[in-house]
Coordinates of C-alpha atoms in Angstrom, one line a residue:
X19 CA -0.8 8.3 -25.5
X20 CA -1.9 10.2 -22.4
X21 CA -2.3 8.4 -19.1
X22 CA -5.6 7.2 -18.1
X23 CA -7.2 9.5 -15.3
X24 CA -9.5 7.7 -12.9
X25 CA -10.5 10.4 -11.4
X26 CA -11.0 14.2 -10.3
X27 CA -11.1 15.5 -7.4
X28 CA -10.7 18.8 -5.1
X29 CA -8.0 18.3 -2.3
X30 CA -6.8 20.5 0.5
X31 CA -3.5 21.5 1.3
X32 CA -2.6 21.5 5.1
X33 CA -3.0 25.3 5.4
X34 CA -7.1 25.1 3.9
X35 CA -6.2 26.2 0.5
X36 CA -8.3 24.1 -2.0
X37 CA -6.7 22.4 -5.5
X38 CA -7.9 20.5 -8.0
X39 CA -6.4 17.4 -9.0
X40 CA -6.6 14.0 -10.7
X41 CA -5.5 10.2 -10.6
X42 CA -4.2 8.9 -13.2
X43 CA -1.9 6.0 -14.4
X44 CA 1.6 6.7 -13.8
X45 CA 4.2 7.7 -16.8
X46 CA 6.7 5.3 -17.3
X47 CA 9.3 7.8 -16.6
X48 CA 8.3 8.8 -13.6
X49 CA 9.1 5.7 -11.1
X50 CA 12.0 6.6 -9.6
X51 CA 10.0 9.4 -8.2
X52 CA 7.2 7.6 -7.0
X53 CA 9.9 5.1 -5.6
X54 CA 11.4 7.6 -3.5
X55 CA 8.0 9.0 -2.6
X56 CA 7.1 5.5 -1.4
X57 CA 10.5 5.4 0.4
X58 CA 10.2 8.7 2.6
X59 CA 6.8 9.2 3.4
X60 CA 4.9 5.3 2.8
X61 CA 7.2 2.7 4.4
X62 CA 8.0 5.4 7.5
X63 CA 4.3 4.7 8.4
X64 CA 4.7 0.7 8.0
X65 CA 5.3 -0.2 11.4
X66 CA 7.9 -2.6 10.7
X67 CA 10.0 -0.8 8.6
X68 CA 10.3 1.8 12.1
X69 CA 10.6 -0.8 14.5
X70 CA 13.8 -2.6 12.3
X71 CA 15.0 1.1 12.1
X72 CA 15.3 0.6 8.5
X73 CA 14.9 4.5 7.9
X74 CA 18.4 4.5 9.9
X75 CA 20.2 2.1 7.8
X76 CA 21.2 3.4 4.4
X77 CA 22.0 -0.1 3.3
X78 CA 18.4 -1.3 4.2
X79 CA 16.7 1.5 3.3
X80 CA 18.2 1.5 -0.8
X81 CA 17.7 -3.0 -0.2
X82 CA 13.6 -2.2 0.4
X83 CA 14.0 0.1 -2.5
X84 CA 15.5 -2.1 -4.7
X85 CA 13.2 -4.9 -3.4
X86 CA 9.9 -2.7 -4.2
X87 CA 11.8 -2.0 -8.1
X88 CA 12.1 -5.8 -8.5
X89 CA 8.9 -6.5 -7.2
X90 CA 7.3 -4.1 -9.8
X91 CA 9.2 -5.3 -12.6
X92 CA 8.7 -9.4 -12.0
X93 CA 4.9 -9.1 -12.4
X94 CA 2.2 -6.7 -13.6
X95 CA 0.9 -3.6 -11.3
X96 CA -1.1 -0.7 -11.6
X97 CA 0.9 2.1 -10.1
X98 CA -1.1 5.5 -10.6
X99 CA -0.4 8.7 -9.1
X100 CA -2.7 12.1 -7.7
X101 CA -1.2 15.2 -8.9
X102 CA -2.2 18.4 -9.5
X103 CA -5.1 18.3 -12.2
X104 CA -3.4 20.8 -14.9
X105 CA -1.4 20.0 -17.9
X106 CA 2.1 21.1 -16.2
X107 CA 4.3 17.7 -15.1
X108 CA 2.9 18.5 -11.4
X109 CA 4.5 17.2 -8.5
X110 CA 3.1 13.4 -7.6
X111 CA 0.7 14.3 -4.3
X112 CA 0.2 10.2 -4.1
X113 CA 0.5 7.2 -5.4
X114 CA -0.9 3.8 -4.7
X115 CA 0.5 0.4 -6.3
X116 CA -1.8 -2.2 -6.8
X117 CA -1.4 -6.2 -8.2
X118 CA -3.3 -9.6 -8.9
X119 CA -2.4 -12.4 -6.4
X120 CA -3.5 -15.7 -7.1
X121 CA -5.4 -18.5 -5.3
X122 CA -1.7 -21.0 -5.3
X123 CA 0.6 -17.6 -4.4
X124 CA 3.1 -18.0 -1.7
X125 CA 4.3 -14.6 -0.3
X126 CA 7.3 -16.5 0.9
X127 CA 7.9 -17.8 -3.0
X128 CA 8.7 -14.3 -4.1
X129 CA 11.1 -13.6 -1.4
X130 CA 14.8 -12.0 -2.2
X131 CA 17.6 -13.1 -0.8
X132 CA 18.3 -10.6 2.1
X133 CA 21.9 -8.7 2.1
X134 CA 20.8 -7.2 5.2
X135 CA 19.2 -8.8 8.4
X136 CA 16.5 -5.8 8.8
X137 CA 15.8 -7.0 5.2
X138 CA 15.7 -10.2 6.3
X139 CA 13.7 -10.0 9.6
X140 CA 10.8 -7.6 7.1
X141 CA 10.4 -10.5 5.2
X142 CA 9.5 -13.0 8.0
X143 CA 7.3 -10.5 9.8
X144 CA 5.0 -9.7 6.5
X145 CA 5.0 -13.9 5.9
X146 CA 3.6 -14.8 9.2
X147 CA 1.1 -11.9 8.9
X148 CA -0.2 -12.7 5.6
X149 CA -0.1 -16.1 6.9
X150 CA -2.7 -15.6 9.2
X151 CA -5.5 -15.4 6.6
X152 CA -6.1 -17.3 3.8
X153 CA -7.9 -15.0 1.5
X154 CA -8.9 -17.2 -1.0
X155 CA -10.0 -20.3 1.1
X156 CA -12.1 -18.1 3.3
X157 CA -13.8 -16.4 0.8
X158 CA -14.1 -18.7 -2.2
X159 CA -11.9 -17.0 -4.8
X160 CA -9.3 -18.0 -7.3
X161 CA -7.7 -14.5 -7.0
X162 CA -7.9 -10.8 -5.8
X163 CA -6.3 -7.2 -6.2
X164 CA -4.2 -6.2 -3.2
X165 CA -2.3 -3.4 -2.3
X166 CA 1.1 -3.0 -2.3
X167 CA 2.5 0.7 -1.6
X168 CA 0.5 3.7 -0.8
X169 CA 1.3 6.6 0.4
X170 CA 0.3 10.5 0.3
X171 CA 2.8 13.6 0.6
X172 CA 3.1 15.9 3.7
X173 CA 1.6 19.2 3.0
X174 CA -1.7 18.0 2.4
X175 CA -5.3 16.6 3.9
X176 CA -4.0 13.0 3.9
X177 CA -7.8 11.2 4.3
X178 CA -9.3 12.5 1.3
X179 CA -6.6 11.8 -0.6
X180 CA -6.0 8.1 0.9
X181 CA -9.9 7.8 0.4
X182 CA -9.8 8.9 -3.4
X183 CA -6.8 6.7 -3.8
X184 CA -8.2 3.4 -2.1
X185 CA -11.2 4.1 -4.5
X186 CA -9.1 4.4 -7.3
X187 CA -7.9 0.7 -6.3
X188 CA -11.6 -0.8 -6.4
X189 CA -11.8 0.7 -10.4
X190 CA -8.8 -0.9 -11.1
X191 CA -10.0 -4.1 -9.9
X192 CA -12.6 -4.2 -11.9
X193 CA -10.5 -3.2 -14.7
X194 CA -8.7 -6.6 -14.3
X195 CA -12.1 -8.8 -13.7
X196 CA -11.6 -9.3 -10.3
X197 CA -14.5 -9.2 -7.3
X198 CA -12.2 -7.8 -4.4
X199 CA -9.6 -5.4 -3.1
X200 CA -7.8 -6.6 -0.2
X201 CA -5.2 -4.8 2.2
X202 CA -4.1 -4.8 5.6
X203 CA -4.2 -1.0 7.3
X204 CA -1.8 -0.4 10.0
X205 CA -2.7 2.4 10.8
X206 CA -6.4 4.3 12.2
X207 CA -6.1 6.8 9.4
X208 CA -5.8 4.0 6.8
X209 CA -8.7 2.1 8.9
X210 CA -10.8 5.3 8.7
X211 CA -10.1 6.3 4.8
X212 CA -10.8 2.6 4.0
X213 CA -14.1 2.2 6.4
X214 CA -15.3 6.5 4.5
X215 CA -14.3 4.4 0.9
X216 CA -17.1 1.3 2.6
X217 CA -14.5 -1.0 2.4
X218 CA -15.2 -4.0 5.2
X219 CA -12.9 -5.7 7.9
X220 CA -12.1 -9.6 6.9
X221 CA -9.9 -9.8 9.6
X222 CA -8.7 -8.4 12.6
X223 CA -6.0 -8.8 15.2
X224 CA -5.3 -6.7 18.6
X225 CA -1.7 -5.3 18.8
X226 CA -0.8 -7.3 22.0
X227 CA -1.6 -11.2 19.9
X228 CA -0.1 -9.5 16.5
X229 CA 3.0 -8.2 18.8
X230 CA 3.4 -11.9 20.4
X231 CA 2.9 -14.0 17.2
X232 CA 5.8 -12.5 15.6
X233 CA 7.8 -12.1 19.3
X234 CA 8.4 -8.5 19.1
X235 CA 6.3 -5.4 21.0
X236 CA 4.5 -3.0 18.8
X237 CA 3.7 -0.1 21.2
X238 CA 2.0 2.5 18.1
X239 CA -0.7 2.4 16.2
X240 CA -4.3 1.1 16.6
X241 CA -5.5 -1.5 18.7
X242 CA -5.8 -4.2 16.4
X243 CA -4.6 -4.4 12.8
X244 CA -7.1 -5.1 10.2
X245 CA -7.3 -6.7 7.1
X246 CA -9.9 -5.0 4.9
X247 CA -11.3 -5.5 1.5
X248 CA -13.6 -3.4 -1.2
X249 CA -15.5 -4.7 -3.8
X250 CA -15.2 -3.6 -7.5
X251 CA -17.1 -1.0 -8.7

């Protein structure tokens, strides 16, 4: 059975040069690669990840690996991928990754026992920052889609893609019956794709109070973080 496609779309490569391609639900067989694409190019821009200088540590690096492959296989995702819009088995452009979480979830009751302390410290910092929101208490629901792993290949017009992708994420919600998208954006291109896509800011924190909360200095990246959410569609 062929993969769902979501959607069609012309990108651009870096050098102008135009191509069509399309979203579609990723083939079984093809996770490792979008693990690995996920692991060089998504969680390099997660500013954590850089300042634990995971990246550096081969041990860490293969743990948040391992730790995105468990995570995938202990509950149901939507992992689809943008390649090139042909019937060849194109390289994967993009991916995105997103799941359900409910009203009584705990992020800190699906945490892995660390083998390594940069491991270990990733965990704490995402449970204090998802800890800062309650997404269901503030806006009345029982659950919502979030993401959990996008990224987009060098060599190309990352916005349009991240736009088409983050859209992509709001179909899929509605796919599973639920009203919103949620997900935090680190960074001012995932701000900017997300605000061109008319997703909305829930919440929003500067740098400097993120940076003291979890007692560390973030010195990249915007401003303020901002947790943003899309409706269905």
């Amino acid at each position: 059975m062929a993969p769902k496609v979501w959607s069609n779309f012309v990108a651009k490569k870096s050098d102008g040069t135009q191509v069509k391609v399309r979203i579609e639900d990723m083939p079984s067989n093809r996770l490792d690669e979008v693990l690995n694409l996920l692991s060089l190019y998504g969680e390099n821009e997660d500013v954590f990840v850089k300042l634990l200088g995971i990246p550096n540590n081969p041990e860490a690096a293969e743990e948040l690996k391992q730790t995105t492959r468990d995570m995938l296989s202990a509950s149901p995702h939507n992992i689809v991928i943008c390649r090139p819009d042909d019937d060849s088995n194109g390289d994967i452009i993009g991916v995105s990754i997103t799941g359900i979480t409910l009203a009584k979830d705990k992020l800190e009751d699906f945490k892995i026992p660390s083998k390594t302390k940069e491991m270990e410290k990733l965990w704490d910092y995402y449970i204090k920052l998802f800890g800062l929101y309650d997404i269901c208490k503030a806006n009345s629901l029982t659950s919502f889609s979030d993401d959990r792993g996008l990224a987009v290949k060098p060599g190309y017009v990352d916005f349009e893609i991240r736009k088409e992708l983050l859209n992509v994420g709001r179909k899929i919600s509605k796919a599973n019956n639920v009203s919103t998208v949620f997900a935090w954006m680190q960074t001012k291109l995932a701000q900017e794709a997300a605000e061109a896509d008319g997703w909305l800011t829930a919440y929003e924190i500067s740098r400097e109070d993120l940076g003291r909360q979890l007692g560390i200095t973030i010195s990249e990246g915007p401003p303020s973080w901002k947790l943003m959410y899309g409706k269905s569609i």
